[in-house]
CSV table of C-alpha atoms in Angstrom, one decimal:
chain,number,residue,atom,x,y,z
N,216,UNK,CA,0.0,0.0,0.0
N,217,UNK,CA,1.0,3.6,-0.6
N,218,UNK,CA,-0.3,6.7,1.2
N,219,UNK,CA,0.3,10.3,0.2
N,220,UNK,CA,1.1,13.6,1.9
N,221,UNK,CA,0.3,16.8,0.1
N,222,UNK,CA,2.2,19.9,1.3
N,223,UNK,CA,-0.2,22.8,1.2
N,224,UNK,CA,0.7,24.9,4.3
N,225,UNK,CA,2.4,27.8,2.2
N,226,UNK,CA,0.5,31.0,1.3
N,227,UNK,CA,1.7,31.5,-2.3
N,228,UNK,CA,2.5,35.3,-2.0
N,229,UNK,CA,3.0,35.8,-5.7
N,230,UNK,CA,-0.7,34.8,-6.4
N,231,UNK,CA,-2.2,36.9,-3.6
N,232,UNK,CA,-4.3,38.9,-5.9
N,233,UNK,CA,-5.9,36.0,-7.5
N,234,UNK,CA,-6.2,33.6,-4.5
N,235,UNK,CA,-7.8,36.1,-2.1
N,236,UNK,CA,-8.1,34.7,1.4
N,237,UNK,CA,-7.4,31.1,0.6
N,238,UNK,CA,-4.4,29.0,-0.2
N,239,UNK,CA,-3.3,28.9,-3.9
N,240,UNK,CA,-4.2,25.2,-4.2
N,241,UNK,CA,-7.8,26.3,-3.8
N,242,UNK,CA,-7.5,28.2,-7.1
N,243,UNK,CA,-10.0,26.8,-9.7
N,244,UNK,CA,-9.1,25.1,-12.9
N,245,UNK,CA,-11.6,23.5,-15.1
N,246,UNK,CA,-14.2,23.6,-12.4
N,247,UNK,CA,-12.3,22.0,-9.5
N,248,UNK,CA,-9.5,23.3,-7.2
N,249,UNK,CA,-5.9,22.4,-8.1
N,250,UNK,CA,-5.7,20.2,-5.0
N,251,UNK,CA,-8.8,18.4,-6.1
N,252,UNK,CA,-7.3,17.5,-9.5
N,253,UNK,CA,-4.2,16.2,-7.7
N,254,UNK,CA,-6.4,14.0,-5.3
N,255,UNK,CA,-8.3,12.6,-8.3
N,256,UNK,CA,-5.1,11.6,-9.9
N,257,UNK,CA,-3.8,9.9,-6.7
N,258,UNK,CA,-7.2,8.1,-6.4
N,259,UNK,CA,-7.0,6.9,-10.1
N,260,UNK,CA,-3.7,5.1,-9.0
N,261,UNK,CA,-5.4,3.5,-6.0
N,262,UNK,CA,-3.7,6.0,-3.5
N,263,UNK,CA,-6.8,6.8,-1.3
N,264,UNK,CA,-4.9,7.3,2.0
N,265,UNK,CA,-4.3,11.1,1.5
N,266,UNK,CA,-3.2,13.6,4.0
N,267,UNK,CA,-3.3,17.3,3.1
N,268,UNK,CA,-1.2,19.6,5.3
N,269,UNK,CA,-2.8,23.0,5.6
N,270,UNK,CA,-1.5,26.4,6.8
N,271,UNK,CA,-3.3,29.3,8.4
N,272,UNK,CA,-5.4,29.9,5.2
N,273,UNK,CA,-7.2,26.6,5.6
N,274,UNK,CA,-8.9,25.1,2.5
N,275,UNK,CA,-10.6,21.9,1.7
N,276,UNK,CA,-11.2,19.5,-1.2
N,277,UNK,CA,-14.6,17.9,-2.2
N,278,UNK,CA,-13.4,14.2,-1.7
N,279,UNK,CA,-14.6,13.5,1.9
N,280,UNK,CA,-12.0,10.7,2.5
N,281,UNK,CA,-9.1,13.2,2.5
N,282,UNK,CA,-7.6,13.8,6.0
N,283,UNK,CA,-6.2,17.2,7.1
N,284,UNK,CA,-3.4,18.3,9.4
N,285,UNK,CA,-3.2,21.9,10.2
N,286,UNK,CA,0.3,23.4,10.7
N,287,UNK,CA,0.6,27.1,11.4
N,288,UNK,CA,4.1,27.6,12.8
N,289,UNK,CA,6.4,26.1,10.3
N,290,UNK,CA,8.6,28.2,8.0
N,291,UNK,CA,9.1,25.9,4.9
N,292,UNK,CA,8.1,22.8,3.4
N,293,UNK,CA,10.7,20.7,4.9
N,294,UNK,CA,9.8,21.7,8.4
N,295,UNK,CA,6.2,21.1,7.5
N,296,UNK,CA,7.0,17.7,6.4
N,297,UNK,CA,9.0,16.9,9.6
N,298,UNK,CA,6.0,18.1,11.7
N,299,UNK,CA,3.8,15.3,10.3
N,300,UNK,CA,6.5,12.6,10.1
N,301,UNK,CA,4.5,10.4,12.6
N,302,UNK,CA,1.7,10.0,10.0
N,303,UNK,CA,3.9,8.0,7.8
N,304,UNK,CA,3.1,4.2,8.1
N,305,UNK,CA,4.1,2.7,4.8
N,306,UNK,CA,5.5,3.9,1.4
N,307,UNK,CA,4.7,7.5,1.0
N,308,UNK,CA,4.1,9.8,-1.9
N,309,UNK,CA,5.0,13.4,-1.1
N,310,UNK,CA,3.8,16.2,-3.5
N,311,UNK,CA,3.4,19.8,-3.5
N,312,UNK,CA,-0.2,20.8,-3.3
N,313,UNK,CA,-0.1,23.5,-6.0
N,314,UNK,CA,0.5,20.9,-8.8
N,315,UNK,CA,-1.5,19.0,-11.2
N,316,UNK,CA,-0.1,15.9,-12.3
N,317,UNK,CA,-1.0,13.2,-14.9
N,318,UNK,CA,-1.7,9.8,-13.2
N,319,UNK,CA,1.0,8.3,-15.3
N,320,UNK,CA,3.7,10.2,-13.4
N,321,UNK,CA,2.2,9.0,-10.1
N,322,UNK,CA,2.2,5.5,-11.4
N,323,UNK,CA,5.8,5.8,-12.5
N,324,UNK,CA,6.9,6.8,-9.0
N,325,UNK,CA,4.8,4.0,-7.4
N,326,UNK,CA,6.2,1.3,-9.8
N,327,UNK,CA,9.8,2.1,-9.5
N,328,UNK,CA,11.5,-0.7,-7.4
N,329,UNK,CA,13.9,1.7,-5.6
N,330,UNK,CA,13.1,2.9,-2.1
N,331,UNK,CA,13.6,6.5,-2.7
N,332,UNK,CA,12.6,8.1,-6.0
N,333,UNK,CA,12.2,11.7,-7.2
N,334,UNK,CA,10.2,12.3,-10.4
N,335,UNK,CA,12.0,14.7,-13.0
N,336,UNK,CA,10.8,16.1,-16.2
N,337,UNK,CA,13.1,15.6,-19.2
N,338,UNK,CA,10.9,17.8,-21.4
N,339,UNK,CA,10.8,20.6,-19.0
N,340,UNK,CA,11.8,23.3,-21.6
N,341,UNK,CA,8.5,22.7,-23.5
N,342,UNK,CA,6.7,23.9,-20.4
N,343,UNK,CA,9.1,26.4,-19.1
N,344,UNK,CA,9.3,28.2,-22.5
N,345,UNK,CA,5.6,29.1,-22.0
N,346,UNK,CA,5.9,30.0,-18.3
N,347,UNK,CA,8.8,32.4,-18.9
N,348,UNK,CA,10.3,34.5,-21.6
N,349,UNK,CA,13.8,32.9,-20.7
N,350,UNK,CA,13.1,29.2,-19.6
N,351,UNK,CA,16.5,29.0,-17.9
N,352,UNK,CA,15.6,31.9,-15.6
N,353,UNK,CA,13.0,29.6,-13.8
N,354,UNK,CA,14.9,26.4,-14.1
N,355,UNK,CA,17.2,24.7,-11.4
N,356,UNK,CA,20.0,22.2,-11.8
N,357,UNK,CA,19.4,18.6,-12.4
N,358,UNK,CA,22.3,16.6,-13.2
N,359,UNK,CA,22.0,12.7,-13.3
N,360,UNK,CA,24.7,10.0,-12.9
N,361,UNK,CA,24.5,6.3,-13.6
N,362,UNK,CA,23.4,5.7,-10.1
N,363,UNK,CA,21.1,8.6,-9.5
N,364,UNK,CA,21.6,12.3,-8.9
N,365,UNK,CA,24.7,14.4,-8.9
N,366,UNK,CA,22.7,17.5,-8.3
N,367,UNK,CA,19.2,18.7,-8.0
N,368,UNK,CA,17.4,21.9,-7.4
N,369,UNK,CA,20.4,24.2,-7.1
N,370,UNK,CA,20.9,27.6,-8.8
N,371,UNK,CA,22.2,27.3,-12.3
N,372,UNK,CA,25.8,28.2,-12.8
N,373,UNK,CA,26.7,30.2,-15.9
N,374,UNK,CA,26.4,28.1,-19.1
N,375,UNK,CA,24.7,25.3,-17.1
N,376,UNK,CA,21.8,23.6,-18.7
N,377,UNK,CA,19.8,21.1,-16.7
N,378,UNK,CA,19.2,17.5,-18.0
N,379,UNK,CA,15.7,17.6,-16.4
N,380,UNK,CA,13.6,19.4,-13.8
N,381,UNK,CA,12.4,18.5,-10.4
N,382,UNK,CA,8.7,18.8,-10.2
N,383,UNK,CA,7.7,18.3,-6.6
N,384,UNK,CA,6.8,14.7,-6.6
N,385,UNK,CA,8.5,11.9,-4.6
N,386,UNK,CA,8.1,8.5,-3.2
N,387,UNK,CA,9.9,6.9,-0.2
N,388,UNK,CA,9.8,3.7,1.6
N,389,UNK,CA,8.9,3.9,5.2
N,390,UNK,CA,12.6,3.1,6.2
N,391,UNK,CA,14.1,5.7,3.9
N,392,UNK,CA,11.6,8.3,4.9
N,393,UNK,CA,12.5,7.9,8.4
N,394,UNK,CA,16.2,7.9,7.5
N,395,UNK,CA,15.7,11.4,6.0
N,396,UNK,CA,14.0,12.6,9.0
N,397,UNK,CA,16.9,11.5,11.2
N,398,UNK,CA,19.1,13.6,8.7
N,399,UNK,CA,16.8,16.6,9.3
N,400,UNK,CA,17.2,16.4,13.0
N,401,UNK,CA,21.0,16.3,12.7
N,402,UNK,CA,21.0,19.3,10.5
N,403,UNK,CA,18.6,21.2,12.8
N,404,UNK,CA,21.0,20.6,15.7
N,405,UNK,CA,24.0,21.8,13.7
N,406,UNK,CA,22.6,24.6,11.7
N,407,UNK,CA,19.7,26.1,13.5
N,408,UNK,CA,19.7,29.9,12.9
N,409,UNK,CA,22.8,29.7,10.7
N,410,UNK,CA,23.3,30.1,7.0
N,411,UNK,CA,22.9,26.9,5.1
N,412,UNK,CA,23.4,26.2,1.5
N,413,UNK,CA,21.3,28.5,-0.5
N,414,UNK,CA,19.4,30.1,2.4
N,415,UNK,CA,20.2,32.9,4.8
N,416,UNK,CA,19.4,30.5,7.6
N,417,UNK,CA,18.4,26.8,8.0
N,418,UNK,CA,14.9,27.7,8.9
N,419,UNK,CA,14.2,29.2,5.5
N,420,UNK,CA,15.8,26.3,3.5
N,421,UNK,CA,14.2,24.7,0.4
N,422,UNK,CA,13.3,21.1,0.3
N,423,UNK,CA,15.5,20.7,-2.9
N,424,UNK,CA,18.5,21.8,-0.6
N,425,UNK,CA,17.6,19.1,1.7
N,426,UNK,CA,17.5,16.5,-1.1
N,427,UNK,CA,20.9,17.7,-2.2
N,428,UNK,CA,22.4,17.4,1.3
N,429,UNK,CA,21.0,13.8,1.4
N,430,UNK,CA,22.6,13.0,-2.0
N,431,UNK,CA,26.0,14.5,-0.8
N,432,UNK,CA,25.7,12.4,2.4
N,433,UNK,CA,25.4,9.2,0.3
N,434,UNK,CA,21.7,8.7,0.5
N,435,UNK,CA,20.8,7.3,-2.9
N,436,UNK,CA,17.8,9.0,-4.5
N,437,UNK,CA,16.7,7.5,-7.8
N,438,UNK,CA,15.4,9.8,-10.6
N,439,UNK,CA,12.3,8.7,-12.3
N,440,UNK,CA,12.3,10.6,-15.7
N,441,UNK,CA,9.1,11.5,-17.4
N,442,UNK,CA,8.1,13.5,-20.5
N,443,UNK,CA,5.8,16.4,-19.4
N,444,UNK,CA,2.4,15.7,-17.9
N,445,UNK,CA,2.4,18.2,-15.1
N,446,UNK,CA,1.8,21.9,-14.3
N,447,UNK,CA,2.9,24.0,-11.3
N,448,UNK,CA,1.4,27.3,-10.1
N,449,UNK,CA,3.7,30.1,-8.9
N,450,UNK,CA,2.7,33.1,-10.9
N,451,UNK,CA,-0.5,34.4,-12.5
N,452,UNK,CA,1.1,33.6,-15.8
N,453,UNK,CA,1.1,30.0,-14.8
N,454,UNK,CA,-2.6,30.0,-14.0
N,455,UNK,CA,-3.4,31.8,-17.4
N,456,UNK,CA,-1.2,29.3,-19.2
N,457,UNK,CA,-3.0,26.3,-17.5
N,458,UNK,CA,-6.4,27.5,-18.3
N,459,UNK,CA,-5.4,27.9,-21.8
N,460,UNK,CA,-4.0,24.4,-22.2
N,461,UNK,CA,-7.0,22.9,-20.6
N,462,UNK,CA,-9.4,24.8,-22.9
N,463,UNK,CA,-7.3,24.5,-26.0
N,464,UNK,CA,-4.9,21.5,-25.5
N,465,UNK,CA,-1.5,21.5,-27.2
N,466,UNK,CA,-0.3,18.0,-27.0
N,467,UNK,CA,3.0,18.9,-28.5
N,468,UNK,CA,3.6,21.1,-25.5
N,469,UNK,CA,2.2,19.2,-22.5
N,470,UNK,CA,0.3,15.8,-22.6
N,471,UNK,CA,-2.2,16.5,-19.8
N,472,UNK,CA,-5.0,13.8,-19.8
N,473,UNK,CA,-8.6,15.0,-19.6
N,474,UNK,CA,-9.4,16.3,-16.2
N,475,UNK,CA,-12.2,14.6,-14.4
N,476,UNK,CA,-15.5,16.6,-14.2
N,477,UNK,CA,-16.2,15.8,-10.7
N,478,UNK,CA,-14.3,14.5,-7.8
N,479,UNK,CA,-13.5,10.7,-7.2
């Protein structure tokens, strides 16, 4: 069995004008919230044990079986994930709540035999060229090796082109998940209140920085490469783009399956 934790405690400050007094994963796309589309995709892959982690802005989905955990005092996704670590009882999918993802991407993560997998998009440039005038301006590093990752989610160096893009979808075995949480505890003890990697202090670090730290310490994370099939929402342009793609699909750009008309 596989469960899912959806990280939705952030406020999405760059979409404040559109989201109003609600989290950005409550924004509507094709008649449903972003989070509802994500829950539908999980259910279609037989992942029905879903925990949605909310922040101060609250929010709900229509599917009644989804459980909620309210977390008001965490400062980033990494700390939010650590705060709900006790909910993990089996293999766990972790996803950002402001995504919509084709079920095939979730299936790819579930079906990998490896204990720690991170989904990456090899065709990221197709999507990013629509999200920004310069696709490299919003891209992060992703360098693969024969055994996994060399680098993931770091600022690009001059002249560097990523091989793929991290999309915010992962799956861990229960054992690997708790191994990562032990690493988090070590890092907190060592770096609390201090600059760390790309952040002014450990408390404002990105989840990708934590994944890079795990890689550097020898924890093997396996890339699961996919070709398109996802959208993320950081800016008003992303939402306009998504609505355009849903109303007038462009298969050559992104291969999103038809979105369900009602919640599963």
